[in-house]
mmCIF file of C-alpha atoms in Angstrom:
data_model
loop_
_atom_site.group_PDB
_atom_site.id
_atom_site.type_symbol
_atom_site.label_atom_id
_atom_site.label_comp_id
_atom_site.label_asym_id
_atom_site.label_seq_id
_atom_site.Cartn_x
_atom_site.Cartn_y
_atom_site.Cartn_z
ATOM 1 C CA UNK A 33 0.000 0.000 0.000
ATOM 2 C CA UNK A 34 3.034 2.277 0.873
ATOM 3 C CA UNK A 35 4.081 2.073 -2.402
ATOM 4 C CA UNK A 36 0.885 3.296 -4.365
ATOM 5 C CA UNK A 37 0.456 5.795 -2.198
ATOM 6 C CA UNK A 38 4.312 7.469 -3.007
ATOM 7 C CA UNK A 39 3.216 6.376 -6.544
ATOM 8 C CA UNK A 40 -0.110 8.293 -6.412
ATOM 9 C CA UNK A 41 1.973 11.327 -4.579
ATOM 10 C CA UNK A 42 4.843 11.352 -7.237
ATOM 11 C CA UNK A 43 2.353 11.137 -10.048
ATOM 12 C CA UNK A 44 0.588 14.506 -8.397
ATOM 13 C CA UNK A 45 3.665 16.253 -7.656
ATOM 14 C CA UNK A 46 4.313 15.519 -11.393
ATOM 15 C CA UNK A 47 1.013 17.076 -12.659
ATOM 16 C CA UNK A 48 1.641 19.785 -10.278
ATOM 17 C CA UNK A 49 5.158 20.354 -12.222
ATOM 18 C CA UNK A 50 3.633 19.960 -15.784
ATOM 19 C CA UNK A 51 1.373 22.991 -15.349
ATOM 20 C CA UNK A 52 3.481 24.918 -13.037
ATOM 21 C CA UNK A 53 5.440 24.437 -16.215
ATOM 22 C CA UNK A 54 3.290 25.552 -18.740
ATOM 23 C CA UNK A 55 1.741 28.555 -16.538
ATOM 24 C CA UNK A 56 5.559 30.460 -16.341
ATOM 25 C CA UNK A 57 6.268 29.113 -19.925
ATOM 26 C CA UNK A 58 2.968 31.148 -21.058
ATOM 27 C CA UNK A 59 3.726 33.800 -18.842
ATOM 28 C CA UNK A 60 6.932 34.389 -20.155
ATOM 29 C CA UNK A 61 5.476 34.061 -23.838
ATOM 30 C CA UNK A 62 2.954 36.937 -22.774
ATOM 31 C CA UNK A 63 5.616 39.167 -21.341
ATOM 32 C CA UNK A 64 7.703 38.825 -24.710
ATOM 33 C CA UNK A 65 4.680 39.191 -26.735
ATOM 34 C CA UNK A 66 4.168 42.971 -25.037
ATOM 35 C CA UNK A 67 7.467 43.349 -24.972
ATOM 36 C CA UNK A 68 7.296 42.762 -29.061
ATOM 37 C CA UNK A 69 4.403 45.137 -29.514
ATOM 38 C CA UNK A 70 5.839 47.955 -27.629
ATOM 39 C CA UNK A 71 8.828 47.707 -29.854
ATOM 40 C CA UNK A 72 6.945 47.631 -33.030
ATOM 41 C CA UNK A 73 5.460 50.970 -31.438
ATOM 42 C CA UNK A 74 7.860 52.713 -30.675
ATOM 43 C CA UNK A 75 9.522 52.067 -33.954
ATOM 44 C CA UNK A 76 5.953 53.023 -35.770
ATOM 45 C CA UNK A 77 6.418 56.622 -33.786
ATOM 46 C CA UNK A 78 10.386 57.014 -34.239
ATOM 47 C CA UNK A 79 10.123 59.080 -37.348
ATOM 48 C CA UNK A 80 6.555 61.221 -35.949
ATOM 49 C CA UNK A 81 8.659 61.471 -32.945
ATOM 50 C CA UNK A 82 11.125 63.908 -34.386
ATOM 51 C CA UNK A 83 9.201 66.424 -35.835
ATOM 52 C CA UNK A 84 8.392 69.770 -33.930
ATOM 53 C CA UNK A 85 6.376 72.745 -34.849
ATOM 54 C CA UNK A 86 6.642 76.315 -32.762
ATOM 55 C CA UNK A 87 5.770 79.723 -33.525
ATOM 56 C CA UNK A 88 9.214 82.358 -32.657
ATOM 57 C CA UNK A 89 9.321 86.026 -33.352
ATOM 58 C CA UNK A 90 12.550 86.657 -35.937
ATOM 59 C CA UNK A 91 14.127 89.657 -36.987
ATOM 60 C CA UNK A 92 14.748 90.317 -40.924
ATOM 61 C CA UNK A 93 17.867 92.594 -41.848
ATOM 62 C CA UNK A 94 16.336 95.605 -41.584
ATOM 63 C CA UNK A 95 15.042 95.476 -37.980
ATOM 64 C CA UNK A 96 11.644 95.005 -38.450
ATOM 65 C CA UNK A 97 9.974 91.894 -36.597
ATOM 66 C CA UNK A 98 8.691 88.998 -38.016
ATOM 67 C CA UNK A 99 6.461 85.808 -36.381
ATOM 68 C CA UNK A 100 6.719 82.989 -38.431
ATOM 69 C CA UNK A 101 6.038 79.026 -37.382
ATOM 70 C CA UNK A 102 9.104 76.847 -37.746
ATOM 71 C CA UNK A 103 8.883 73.377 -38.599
ATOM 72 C CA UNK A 104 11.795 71.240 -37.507
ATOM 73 C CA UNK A 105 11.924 67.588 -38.853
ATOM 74 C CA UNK A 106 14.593 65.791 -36.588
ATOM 75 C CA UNK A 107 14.567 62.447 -38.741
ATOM 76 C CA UNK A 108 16.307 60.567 -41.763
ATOM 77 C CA UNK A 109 13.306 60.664 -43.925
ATOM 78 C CA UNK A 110 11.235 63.897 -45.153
ATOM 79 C CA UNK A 111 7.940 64.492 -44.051
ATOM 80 C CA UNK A 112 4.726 65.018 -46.775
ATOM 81 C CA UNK A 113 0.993 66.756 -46.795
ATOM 82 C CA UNK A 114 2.250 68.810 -43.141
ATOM 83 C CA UNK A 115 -0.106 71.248 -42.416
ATOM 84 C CA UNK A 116 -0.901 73.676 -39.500
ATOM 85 C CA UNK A 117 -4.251 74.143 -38.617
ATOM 86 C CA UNK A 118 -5.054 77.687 -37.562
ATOM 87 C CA UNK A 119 -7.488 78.252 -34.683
ATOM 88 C CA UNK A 120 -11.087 79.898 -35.951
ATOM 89 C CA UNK A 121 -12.528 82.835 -35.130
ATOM 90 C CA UNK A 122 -16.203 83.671 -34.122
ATOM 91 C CA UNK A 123 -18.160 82.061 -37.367
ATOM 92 C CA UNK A 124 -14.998 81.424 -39.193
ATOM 93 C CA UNK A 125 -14.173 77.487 -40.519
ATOM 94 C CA UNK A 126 -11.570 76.695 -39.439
ATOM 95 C CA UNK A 127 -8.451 76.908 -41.736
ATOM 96 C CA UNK A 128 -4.381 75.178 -42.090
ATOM 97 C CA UNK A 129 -1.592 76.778 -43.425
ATOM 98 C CA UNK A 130 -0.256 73.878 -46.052
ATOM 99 C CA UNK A 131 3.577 73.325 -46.191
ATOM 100 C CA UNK A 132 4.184 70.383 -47.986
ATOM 101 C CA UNK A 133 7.266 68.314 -47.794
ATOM 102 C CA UNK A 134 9.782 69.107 -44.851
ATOM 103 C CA UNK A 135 12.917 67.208 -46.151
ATOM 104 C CA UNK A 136 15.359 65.572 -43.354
ATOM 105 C CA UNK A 137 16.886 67.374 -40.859
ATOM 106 C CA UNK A 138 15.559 70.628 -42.273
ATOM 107 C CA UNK A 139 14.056 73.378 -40.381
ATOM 108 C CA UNK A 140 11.095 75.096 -42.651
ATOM 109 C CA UNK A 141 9.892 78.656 -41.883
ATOM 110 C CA UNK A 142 6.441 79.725 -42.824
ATOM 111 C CA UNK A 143 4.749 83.351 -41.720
ATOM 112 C CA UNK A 144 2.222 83.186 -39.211
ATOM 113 C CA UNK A 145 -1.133 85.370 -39.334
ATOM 114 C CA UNK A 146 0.063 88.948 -38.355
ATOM 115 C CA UNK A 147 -2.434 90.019 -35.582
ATOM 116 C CA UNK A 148 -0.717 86.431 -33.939
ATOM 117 C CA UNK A 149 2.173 89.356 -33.178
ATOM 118 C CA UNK A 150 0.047 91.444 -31.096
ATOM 119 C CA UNK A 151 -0.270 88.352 -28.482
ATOM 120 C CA UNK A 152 2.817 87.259 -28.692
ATOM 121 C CA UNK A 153 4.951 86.762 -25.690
ATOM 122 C CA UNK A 154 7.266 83.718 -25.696
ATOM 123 C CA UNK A 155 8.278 80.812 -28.574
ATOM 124 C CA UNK A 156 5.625 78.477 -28.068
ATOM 125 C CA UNK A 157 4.843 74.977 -29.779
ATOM 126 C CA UNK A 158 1.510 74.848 -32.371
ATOM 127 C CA UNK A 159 -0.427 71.933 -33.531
ATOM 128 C CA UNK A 160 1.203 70.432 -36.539
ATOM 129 C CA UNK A 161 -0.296 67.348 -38.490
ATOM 130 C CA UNK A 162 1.580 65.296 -41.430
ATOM 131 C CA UNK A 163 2.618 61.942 -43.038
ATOM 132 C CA UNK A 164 5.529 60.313 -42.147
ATOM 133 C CA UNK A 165 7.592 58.175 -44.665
ATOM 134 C CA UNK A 166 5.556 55.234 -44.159
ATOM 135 C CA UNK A 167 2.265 56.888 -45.066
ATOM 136 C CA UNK A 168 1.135 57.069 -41.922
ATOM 137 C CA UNK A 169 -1.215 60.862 -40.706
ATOM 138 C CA UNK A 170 0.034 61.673 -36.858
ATOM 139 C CA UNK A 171 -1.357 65.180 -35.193
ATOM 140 C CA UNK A 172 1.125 66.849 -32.482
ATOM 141 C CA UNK A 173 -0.702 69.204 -30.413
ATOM 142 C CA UNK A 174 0.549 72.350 -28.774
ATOM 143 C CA UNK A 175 1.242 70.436 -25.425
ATOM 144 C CA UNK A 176 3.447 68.029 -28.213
ATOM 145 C CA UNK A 177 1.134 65.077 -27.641
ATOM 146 C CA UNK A 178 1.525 62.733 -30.483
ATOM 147 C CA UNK A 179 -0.901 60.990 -32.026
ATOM 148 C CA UNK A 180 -1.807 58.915 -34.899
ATOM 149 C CA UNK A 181 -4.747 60.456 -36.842
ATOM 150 C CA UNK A 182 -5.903 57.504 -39.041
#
């Protein structure tokens, strides 16, 4: 009898093995599979990750100031279709200024809306949506959250 019984036990502490087994071996599968997808992520949002929009005041040769919106792309491949939207006014729709391509590691200067001068205090970052290189739309608001926008 002694013997079934360390036969039964040795054939539960077996079983017990077997899925303790399986359980960390899926465990660990699940941890690499996040692991995996946050990778892919991150290097979906490496190229919308470098790109920047602000608004600066400039000064031309002559002295006079000028506010214009700088677009900065910070990557290896241009950017396409980048446009700033413009806040409305009142009843207005509202509107983008359209800059097109941004090539790599350019900085593009566009003027901003001239009554934008009388409110002007500090550089500050505007909302800036484009395609990336992949074909991909991502928005970056003025607090620079990105997003994608499809």
């Amino acid at each position: 009898m002694d013997s079934d019984w360390l036969s039964a036990f040795a054939d539960v502490l077996s079983a017990v093995g077997t899925v303790g087994a399986f359980l960390v071996g899926f465990l660990l599968l699940r941890r690499e599979h996040h692991r995996e997808a946050d990778r892919a992520e991150d290097e979906r949002r490496a190229q919308a990750a470098r790109i920047s929009a602000w608004v600066e005041l400039t000064r031309k040769v002559d002295g006079s100031r000028n506010l214009a919106f700088h677009i900065h792309n910070a990557s290896d491949m241009p950017i396409y279709d980048v446009e700033l939207p413009m806040p409305a006014r009142d009843d207005e729709e509202p509107g983008s200024e359209f800059v097109g391509l941004v090539p790599p590691g350019q900085t593009i200067q566009r003027a901003a809306p001239p009554d934008w001068l009388r409110t002007y205090v500090d550089p500050e970052p505007v909302q800036i949506e484009f395609l990336d290189s992949a074909g991909r739309r991502w928005s970056r608001d003025e607090q620079g959250s990105l997003c994608p926008t499809d």
